[in-house]
PDB file of C-alpha atoms in Angstrom:
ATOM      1  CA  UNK U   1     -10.474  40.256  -3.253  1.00 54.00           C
ATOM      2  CA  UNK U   2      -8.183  39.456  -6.348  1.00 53.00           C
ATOM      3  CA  UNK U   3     -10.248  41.953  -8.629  1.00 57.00           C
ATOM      4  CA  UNK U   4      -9.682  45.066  -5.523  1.00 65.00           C
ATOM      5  CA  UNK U   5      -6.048  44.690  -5.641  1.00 66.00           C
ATOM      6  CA  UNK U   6      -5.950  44.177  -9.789  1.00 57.00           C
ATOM      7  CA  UNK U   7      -8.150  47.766  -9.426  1.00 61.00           C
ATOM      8  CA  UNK U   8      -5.526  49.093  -6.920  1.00 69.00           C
ATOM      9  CA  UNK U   9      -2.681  48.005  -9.115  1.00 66.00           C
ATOM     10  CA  UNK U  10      -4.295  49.575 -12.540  1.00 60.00           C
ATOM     11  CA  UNK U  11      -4.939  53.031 -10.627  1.00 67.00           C
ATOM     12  CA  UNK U  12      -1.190  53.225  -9.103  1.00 70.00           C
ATOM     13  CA  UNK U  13       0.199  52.475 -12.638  1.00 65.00           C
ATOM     14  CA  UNK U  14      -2.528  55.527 -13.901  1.00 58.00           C
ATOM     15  CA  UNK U  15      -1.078  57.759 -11.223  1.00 66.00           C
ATOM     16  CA  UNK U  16       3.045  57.023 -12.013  1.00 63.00           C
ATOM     17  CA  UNK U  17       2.453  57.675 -15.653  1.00 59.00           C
ATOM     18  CA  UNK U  18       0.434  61.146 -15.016  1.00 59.00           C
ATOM     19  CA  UNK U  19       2.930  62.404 -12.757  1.00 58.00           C
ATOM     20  CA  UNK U  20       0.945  62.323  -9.418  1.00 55.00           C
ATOM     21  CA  UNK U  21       2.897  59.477  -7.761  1.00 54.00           C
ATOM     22  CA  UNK U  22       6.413  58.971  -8.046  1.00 55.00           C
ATOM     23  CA  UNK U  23       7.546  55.523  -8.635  1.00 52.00           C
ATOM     24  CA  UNK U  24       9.795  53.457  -5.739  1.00 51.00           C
ATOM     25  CA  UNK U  25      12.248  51.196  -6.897  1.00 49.00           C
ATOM     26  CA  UNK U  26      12.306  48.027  -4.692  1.00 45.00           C
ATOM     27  CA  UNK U  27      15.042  45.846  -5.493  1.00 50.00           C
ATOM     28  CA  UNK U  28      14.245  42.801  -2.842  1.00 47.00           C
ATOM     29  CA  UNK U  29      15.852  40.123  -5.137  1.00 48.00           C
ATOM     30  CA  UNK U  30      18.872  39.498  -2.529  1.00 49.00           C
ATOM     31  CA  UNK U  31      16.634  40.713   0.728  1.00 50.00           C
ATOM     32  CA  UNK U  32      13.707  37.589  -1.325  1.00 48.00           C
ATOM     33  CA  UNK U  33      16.882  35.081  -1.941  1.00 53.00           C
ATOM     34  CA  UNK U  34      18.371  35.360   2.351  1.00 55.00           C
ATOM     35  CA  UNK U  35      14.904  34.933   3.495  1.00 55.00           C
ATOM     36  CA  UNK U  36      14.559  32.171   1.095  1.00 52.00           C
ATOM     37  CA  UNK U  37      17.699  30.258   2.212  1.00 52.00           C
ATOM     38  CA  UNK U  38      17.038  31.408   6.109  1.00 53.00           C
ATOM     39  CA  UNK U  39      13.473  29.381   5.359  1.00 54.00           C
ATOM     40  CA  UNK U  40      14.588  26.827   4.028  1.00 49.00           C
ATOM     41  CA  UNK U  41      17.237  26.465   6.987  1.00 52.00           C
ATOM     42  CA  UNK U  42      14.641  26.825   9.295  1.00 55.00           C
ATOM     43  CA  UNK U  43      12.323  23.956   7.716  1.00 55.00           C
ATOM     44  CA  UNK U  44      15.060  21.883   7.362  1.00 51.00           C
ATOM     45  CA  UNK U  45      16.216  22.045  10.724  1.00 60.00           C
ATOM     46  CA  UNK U  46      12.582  21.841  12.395  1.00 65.00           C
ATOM     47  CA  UNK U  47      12.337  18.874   9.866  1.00 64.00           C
ATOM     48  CA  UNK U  48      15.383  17.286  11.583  1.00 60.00           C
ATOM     49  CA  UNK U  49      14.450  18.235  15.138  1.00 66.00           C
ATOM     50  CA  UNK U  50      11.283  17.028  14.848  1.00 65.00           C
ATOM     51  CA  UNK U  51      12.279  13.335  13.054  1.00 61.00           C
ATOM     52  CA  UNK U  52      15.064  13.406  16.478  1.00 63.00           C
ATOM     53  CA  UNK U  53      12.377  13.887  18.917  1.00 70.00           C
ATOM     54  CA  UNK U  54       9.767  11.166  17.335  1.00 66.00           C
ATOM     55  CA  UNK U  55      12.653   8.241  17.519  1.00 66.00           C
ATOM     56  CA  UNK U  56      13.708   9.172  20.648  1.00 70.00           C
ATOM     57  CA  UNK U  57       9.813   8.863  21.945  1.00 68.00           C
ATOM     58  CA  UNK U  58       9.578   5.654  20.042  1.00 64.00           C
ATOM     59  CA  UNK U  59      12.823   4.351  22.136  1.00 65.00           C
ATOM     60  CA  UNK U  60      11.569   5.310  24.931  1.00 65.00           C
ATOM     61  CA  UNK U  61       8.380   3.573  24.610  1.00 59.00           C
ATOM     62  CA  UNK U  62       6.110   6.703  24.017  1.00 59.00           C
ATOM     63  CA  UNK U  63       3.877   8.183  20.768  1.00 53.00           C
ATOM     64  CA  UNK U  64       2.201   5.881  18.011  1.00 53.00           C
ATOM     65  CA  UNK U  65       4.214   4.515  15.707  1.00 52.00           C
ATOM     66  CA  UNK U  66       3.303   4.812  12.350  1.00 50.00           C
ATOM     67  CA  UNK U  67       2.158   2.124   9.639  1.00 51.00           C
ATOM     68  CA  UNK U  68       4.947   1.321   7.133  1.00 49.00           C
ATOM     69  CA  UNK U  69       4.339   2.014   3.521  1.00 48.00           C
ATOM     70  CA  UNK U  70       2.009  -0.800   1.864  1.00 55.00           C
ATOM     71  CA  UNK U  71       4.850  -2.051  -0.199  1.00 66.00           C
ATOM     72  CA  UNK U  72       4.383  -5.523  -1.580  1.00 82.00           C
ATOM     73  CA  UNK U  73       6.560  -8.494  -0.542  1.00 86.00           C
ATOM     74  CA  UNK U  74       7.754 -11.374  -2.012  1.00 93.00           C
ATOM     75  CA  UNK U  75       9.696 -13.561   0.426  1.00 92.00           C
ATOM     76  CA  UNK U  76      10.601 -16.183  -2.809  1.00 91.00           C
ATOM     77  CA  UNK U  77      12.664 -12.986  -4.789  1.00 92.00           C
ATOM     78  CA  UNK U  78      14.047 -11.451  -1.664  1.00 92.00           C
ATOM     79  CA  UNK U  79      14.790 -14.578   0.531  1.00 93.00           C
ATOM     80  CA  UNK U  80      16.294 -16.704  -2.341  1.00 91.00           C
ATOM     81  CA  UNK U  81      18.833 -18.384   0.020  1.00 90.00           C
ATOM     82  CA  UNK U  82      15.786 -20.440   1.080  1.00 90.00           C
ATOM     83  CA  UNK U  83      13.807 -22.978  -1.581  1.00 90.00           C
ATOM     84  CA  UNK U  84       9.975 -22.108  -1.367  1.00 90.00           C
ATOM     85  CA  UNK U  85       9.544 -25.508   0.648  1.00 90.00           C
ATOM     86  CA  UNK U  86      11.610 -23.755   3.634  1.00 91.00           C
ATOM     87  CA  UNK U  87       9.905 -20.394   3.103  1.00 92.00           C
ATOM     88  CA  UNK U  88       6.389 -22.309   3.413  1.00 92.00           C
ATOM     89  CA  UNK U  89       7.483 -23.945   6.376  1.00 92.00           C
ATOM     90  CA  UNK U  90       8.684 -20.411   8.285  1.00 93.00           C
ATOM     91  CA  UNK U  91       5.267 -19.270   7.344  1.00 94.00           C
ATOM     92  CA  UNK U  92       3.465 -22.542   8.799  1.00 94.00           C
ATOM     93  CA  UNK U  93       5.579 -21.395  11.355  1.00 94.00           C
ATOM     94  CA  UNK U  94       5.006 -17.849  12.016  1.00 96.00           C
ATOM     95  CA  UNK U  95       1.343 -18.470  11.794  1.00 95.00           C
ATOM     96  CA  UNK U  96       0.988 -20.798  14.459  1.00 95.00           C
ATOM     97  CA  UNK U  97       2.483 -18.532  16.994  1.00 95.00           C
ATOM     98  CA  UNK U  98       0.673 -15.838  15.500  1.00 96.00           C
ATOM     99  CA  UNK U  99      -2.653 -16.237  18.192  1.00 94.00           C
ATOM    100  CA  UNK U 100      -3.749 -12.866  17.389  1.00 94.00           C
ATOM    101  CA  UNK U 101      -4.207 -13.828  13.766  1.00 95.00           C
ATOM    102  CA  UNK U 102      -3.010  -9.699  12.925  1.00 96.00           C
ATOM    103  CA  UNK U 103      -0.027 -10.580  10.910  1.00 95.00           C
ATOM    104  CA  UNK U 104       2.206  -9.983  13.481  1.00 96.00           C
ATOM    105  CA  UNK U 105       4.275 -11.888  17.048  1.00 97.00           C
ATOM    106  CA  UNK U 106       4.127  -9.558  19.602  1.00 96.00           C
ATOM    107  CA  UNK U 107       6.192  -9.501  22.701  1.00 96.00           C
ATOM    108  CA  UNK U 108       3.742 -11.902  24.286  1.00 96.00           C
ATOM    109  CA  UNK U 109       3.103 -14.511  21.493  1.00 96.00           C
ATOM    110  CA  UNK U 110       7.246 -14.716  21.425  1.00 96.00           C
ATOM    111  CA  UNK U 111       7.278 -15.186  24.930  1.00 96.00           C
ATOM    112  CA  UNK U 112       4.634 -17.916  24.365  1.00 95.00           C
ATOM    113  CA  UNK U 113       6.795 -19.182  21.558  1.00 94.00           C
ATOM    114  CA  UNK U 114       9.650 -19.635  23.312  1.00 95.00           C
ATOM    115  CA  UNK U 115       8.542 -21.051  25.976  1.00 94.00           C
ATOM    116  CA  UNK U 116       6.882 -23.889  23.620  1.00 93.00           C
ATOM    117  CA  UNK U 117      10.446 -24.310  22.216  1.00 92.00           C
ATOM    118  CA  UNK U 118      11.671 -25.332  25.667  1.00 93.00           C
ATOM    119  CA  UNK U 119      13.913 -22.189  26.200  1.00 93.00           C
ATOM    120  CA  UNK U 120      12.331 -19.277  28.299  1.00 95.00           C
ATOM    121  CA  UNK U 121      13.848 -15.593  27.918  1.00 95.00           C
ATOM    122  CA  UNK U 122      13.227 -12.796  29.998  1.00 95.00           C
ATOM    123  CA  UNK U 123      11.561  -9.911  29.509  1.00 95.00           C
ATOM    124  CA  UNK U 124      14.416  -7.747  28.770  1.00 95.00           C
ATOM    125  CA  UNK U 125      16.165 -10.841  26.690  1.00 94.00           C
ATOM    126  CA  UNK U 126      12.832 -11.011  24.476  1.00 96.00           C
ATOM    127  CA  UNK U 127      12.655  -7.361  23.885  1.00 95.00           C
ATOM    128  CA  UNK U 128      16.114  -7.661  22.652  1.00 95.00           C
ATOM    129  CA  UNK U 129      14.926 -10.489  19.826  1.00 96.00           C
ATOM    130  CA  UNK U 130      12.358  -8.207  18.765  1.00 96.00           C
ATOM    131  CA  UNK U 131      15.132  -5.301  18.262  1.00 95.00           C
ATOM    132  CA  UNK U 132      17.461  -6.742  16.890  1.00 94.00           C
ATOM    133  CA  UNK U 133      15.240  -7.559  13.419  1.00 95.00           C
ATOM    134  CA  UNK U 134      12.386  -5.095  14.124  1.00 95.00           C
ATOM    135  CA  UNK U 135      13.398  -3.011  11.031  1.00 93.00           C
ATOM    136  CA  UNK U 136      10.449  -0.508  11.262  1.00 92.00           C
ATOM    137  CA  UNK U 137      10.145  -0.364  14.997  1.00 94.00           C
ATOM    138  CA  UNK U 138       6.827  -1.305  15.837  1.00 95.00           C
ATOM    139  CA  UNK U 139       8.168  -3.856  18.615  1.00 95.00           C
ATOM    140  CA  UNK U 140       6.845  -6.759  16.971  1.00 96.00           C
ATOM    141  CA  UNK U 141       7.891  -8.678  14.454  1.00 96.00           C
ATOM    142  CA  UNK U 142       6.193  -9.069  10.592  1.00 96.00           C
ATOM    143  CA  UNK U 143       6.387 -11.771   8.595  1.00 96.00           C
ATOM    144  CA  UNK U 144       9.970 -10.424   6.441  1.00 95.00           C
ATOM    145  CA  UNK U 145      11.204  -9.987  10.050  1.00 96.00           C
ATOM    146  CA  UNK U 146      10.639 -13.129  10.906  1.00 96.00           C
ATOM    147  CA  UNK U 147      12.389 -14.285   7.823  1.00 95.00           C
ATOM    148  CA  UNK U 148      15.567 -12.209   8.450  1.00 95.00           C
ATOM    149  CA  UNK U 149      16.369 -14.290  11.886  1.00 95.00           C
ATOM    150  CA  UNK U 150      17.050 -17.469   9.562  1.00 93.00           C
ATOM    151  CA  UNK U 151      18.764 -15.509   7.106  1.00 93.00           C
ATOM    152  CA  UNK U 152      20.957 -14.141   9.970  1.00 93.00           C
ATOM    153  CA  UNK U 153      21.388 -17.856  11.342  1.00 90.00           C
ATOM    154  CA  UNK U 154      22.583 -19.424   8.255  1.00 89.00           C
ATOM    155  CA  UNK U 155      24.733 -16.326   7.665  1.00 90.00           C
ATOM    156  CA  UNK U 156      26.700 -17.063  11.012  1.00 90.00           C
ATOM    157  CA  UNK U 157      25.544 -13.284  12.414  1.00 92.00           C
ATOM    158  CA  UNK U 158      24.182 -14.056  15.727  1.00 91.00           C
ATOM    159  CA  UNK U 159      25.850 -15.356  18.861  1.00 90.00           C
ATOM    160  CA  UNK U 160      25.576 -18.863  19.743  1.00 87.00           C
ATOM    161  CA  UNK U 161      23.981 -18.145  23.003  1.00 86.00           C
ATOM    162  CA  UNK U 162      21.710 -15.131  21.568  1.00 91.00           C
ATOM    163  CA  UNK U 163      17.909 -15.996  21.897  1.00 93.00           C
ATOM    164  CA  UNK U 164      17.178 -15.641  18.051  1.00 94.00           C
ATOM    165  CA  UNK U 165      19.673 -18.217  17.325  1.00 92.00           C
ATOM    166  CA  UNK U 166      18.239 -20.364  20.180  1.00 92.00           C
ATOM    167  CA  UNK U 167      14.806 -19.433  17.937  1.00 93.00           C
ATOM    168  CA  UNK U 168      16.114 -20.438  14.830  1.00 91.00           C
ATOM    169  CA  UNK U 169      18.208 -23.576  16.399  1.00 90.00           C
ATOM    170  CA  UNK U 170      15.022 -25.488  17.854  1.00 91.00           C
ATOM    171  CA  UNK U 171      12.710 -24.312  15.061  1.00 87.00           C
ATOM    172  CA  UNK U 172      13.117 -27.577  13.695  1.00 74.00           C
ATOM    173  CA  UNK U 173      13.233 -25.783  10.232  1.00 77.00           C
ATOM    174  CA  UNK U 174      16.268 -26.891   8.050  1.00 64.00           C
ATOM    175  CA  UNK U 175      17.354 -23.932   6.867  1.00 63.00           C
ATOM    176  CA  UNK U 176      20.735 -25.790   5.317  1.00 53.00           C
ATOM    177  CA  UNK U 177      20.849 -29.473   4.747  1.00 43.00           C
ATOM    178  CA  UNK U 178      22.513 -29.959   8.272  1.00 40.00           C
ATOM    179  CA  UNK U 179      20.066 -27.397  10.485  1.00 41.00           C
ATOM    180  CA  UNK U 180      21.140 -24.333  11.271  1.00 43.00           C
ATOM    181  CA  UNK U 181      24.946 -24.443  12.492  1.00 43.00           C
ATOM    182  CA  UNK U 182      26.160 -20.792  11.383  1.00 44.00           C
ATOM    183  CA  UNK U 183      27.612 -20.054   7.931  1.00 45.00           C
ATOM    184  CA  UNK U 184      30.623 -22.286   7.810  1.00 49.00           C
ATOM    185  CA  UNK U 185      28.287 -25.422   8.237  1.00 51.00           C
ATOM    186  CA  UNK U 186      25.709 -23.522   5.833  1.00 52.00           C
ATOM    187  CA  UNK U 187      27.763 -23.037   3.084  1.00 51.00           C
ATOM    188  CA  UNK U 188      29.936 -26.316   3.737  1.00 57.00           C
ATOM    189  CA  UNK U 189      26.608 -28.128   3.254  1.00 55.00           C
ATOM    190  CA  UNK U 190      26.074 -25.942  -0.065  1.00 53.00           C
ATOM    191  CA  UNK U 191      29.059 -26.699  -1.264  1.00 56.00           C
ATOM    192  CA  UNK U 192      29.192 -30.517  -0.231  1.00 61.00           C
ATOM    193  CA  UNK U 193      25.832 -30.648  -1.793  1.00 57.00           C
ATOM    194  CA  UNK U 194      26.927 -29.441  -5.524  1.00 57.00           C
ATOM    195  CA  UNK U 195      29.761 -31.637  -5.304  1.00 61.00           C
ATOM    196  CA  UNK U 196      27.966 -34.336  -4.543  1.00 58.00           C
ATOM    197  CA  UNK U 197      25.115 -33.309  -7.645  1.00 56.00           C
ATOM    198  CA  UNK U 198      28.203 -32.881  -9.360  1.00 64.00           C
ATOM    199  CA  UNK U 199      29.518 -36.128  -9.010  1.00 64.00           C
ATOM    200  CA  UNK U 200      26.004 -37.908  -9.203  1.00 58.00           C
ATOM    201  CA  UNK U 201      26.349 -36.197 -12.879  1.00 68.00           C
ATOM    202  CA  UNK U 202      29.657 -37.694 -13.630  1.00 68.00           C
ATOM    203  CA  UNK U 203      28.646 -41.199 -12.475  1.00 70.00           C
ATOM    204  CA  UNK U 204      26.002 -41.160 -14.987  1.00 74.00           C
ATOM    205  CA  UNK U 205      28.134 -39.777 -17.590  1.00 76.00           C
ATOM    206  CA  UNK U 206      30.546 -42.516 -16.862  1.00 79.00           C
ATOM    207  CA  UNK U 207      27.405 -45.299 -16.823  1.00 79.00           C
ATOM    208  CA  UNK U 208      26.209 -43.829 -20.421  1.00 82.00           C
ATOM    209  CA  UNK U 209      29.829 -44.050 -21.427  1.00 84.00           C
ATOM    210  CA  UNK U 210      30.693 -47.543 -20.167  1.00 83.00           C
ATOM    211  CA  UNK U 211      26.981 -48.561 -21.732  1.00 84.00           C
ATOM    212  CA  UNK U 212      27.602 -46.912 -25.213  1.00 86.00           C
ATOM    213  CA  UNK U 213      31.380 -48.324 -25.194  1.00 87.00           C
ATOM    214  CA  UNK U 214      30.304 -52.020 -24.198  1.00 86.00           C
ATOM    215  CA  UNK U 215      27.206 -51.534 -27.102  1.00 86.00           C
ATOM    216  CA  UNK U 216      29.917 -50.595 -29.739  1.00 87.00           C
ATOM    217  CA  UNK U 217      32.389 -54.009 -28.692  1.00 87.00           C
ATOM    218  CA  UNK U 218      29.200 -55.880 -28.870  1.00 86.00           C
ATOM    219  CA  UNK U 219      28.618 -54.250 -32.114  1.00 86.00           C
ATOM    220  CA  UNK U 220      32.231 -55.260 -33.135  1.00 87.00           C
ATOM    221  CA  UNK U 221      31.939 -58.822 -32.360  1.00 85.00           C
ATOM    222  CA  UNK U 222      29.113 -59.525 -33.836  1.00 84.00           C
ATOM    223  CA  UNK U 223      30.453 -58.080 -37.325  1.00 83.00           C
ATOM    224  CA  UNK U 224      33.604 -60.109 -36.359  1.00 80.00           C
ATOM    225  CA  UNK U 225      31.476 -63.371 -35.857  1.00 78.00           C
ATOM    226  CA  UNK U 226      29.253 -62.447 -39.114  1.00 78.00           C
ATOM    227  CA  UNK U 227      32.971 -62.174 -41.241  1.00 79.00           C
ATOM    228  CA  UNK U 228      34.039 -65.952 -39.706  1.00 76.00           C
ATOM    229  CA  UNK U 229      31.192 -67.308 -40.999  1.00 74.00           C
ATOM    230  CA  UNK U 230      31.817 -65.631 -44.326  1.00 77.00           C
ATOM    231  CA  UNK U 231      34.715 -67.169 -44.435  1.00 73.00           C
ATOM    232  CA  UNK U 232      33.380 -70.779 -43.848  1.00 72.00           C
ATOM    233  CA  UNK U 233      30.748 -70.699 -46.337  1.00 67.00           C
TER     234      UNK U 233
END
């Protein structure tokens, strides 16, 4: 097919130089450059359209969603609010409501949860936990979403009466050294808890002080004594 229309092209250049054809100029470079642009329009809006019409289908509960891109996580680099003793105990956590063992709390395993908690939500109440964390809207909730409830507890950014702070409330996981109370107790517990390391560092300044000072007058008495009995010998 390529070598035909190389042929074709090699006779038509024969012809135009012998005289039998005469050449047409063809200046498409502004006719190539619109249809270009009107393309790219085109793509760019059906790219749009389409991206539209899949989240609206996901909202309303209809299509596949999609598997999110393999990246790796580290919950100790991206949660560092949390020591690795609270991070393993979210995990012991999430696990043991995880029944299907897929990595994942579904709608019915939070329900389940909850309920084992000792505070019930509704259908419509539980669907709204899931949303408001469900970053790649798969209605259920991974492991990093999971996470992000605590973070938004000890950050003071749900309501009081909100079922993820209920969640994060009787999880029995001490987020901050006085459970989670929102972010004024959070980081009034921080800060109460590096002035007290603080002062636990000045007392022992002050104890190797007092020790090295009380050393030294011991120190000085005994050269004082050792001069007497100079003195009397």
């Amino acid at each position: 097919m390529a070598t035909d229309e190389l042929t074709s092209k090699l006779s038509r250049r024969l012809q135009i130089e012998e005289g039998e054809e005469e050449p047409v100029a063809v200046d498409g470079s502004g006719q190539e450059n619109g249809s270009e642009e009107k393309s790219t329009t085109a793509n760019a809006d059906s790219e749009l359209g389409k991206k539209l019409q899949r989240r609206e289908e996901l909202n309303e509960g209809q299509g596949e969603h999609m598997q999110p891109s393999m990246k790796v996580f580290n919950p100790y680099t991206e949660f560092k609010e949390f020591s690795r003793h609270q991070i393993k105990d979210m995990e012991k956590m999430f696990k043991m409501y995880d029944a299907g063992k897929d990595n994942y709390i579904d709608l019915m395993e939070l329900k389940l949860m909850m309920e084992k908690l000792g505070a019930p939500q509704t259908h419509m109440a539980l669907k709204n936990m899931i949303k408001e964390v469900d970053e790649d809207l798969d209605n259920k909730l991974n492991f990093r979403e999971f996470l992000l409830i605590f973070r938004k507890a000890a950050a003071g950014e749900l309501a009081e009466d909100s079922g993820l702070c209920v969640l994060a409330r009787l999880s029995e996981i001490d987020v901050s050294e006085e459970g989670v109370k929102g972010a004024k107790t959070f980081f009034e517990a921080k800060v109460q808890a590096i002035n007290q390391s603080n002062r636990f560092e000045a007392e022992i300044r002050e104890e190797q002080e007092a020790k090295k000072k009380q050393a030294e007058e011991q120190k000085q008495r005994r050269a004082a004594f050792k001069n007497l009995q100079q003195a009397f010998k």
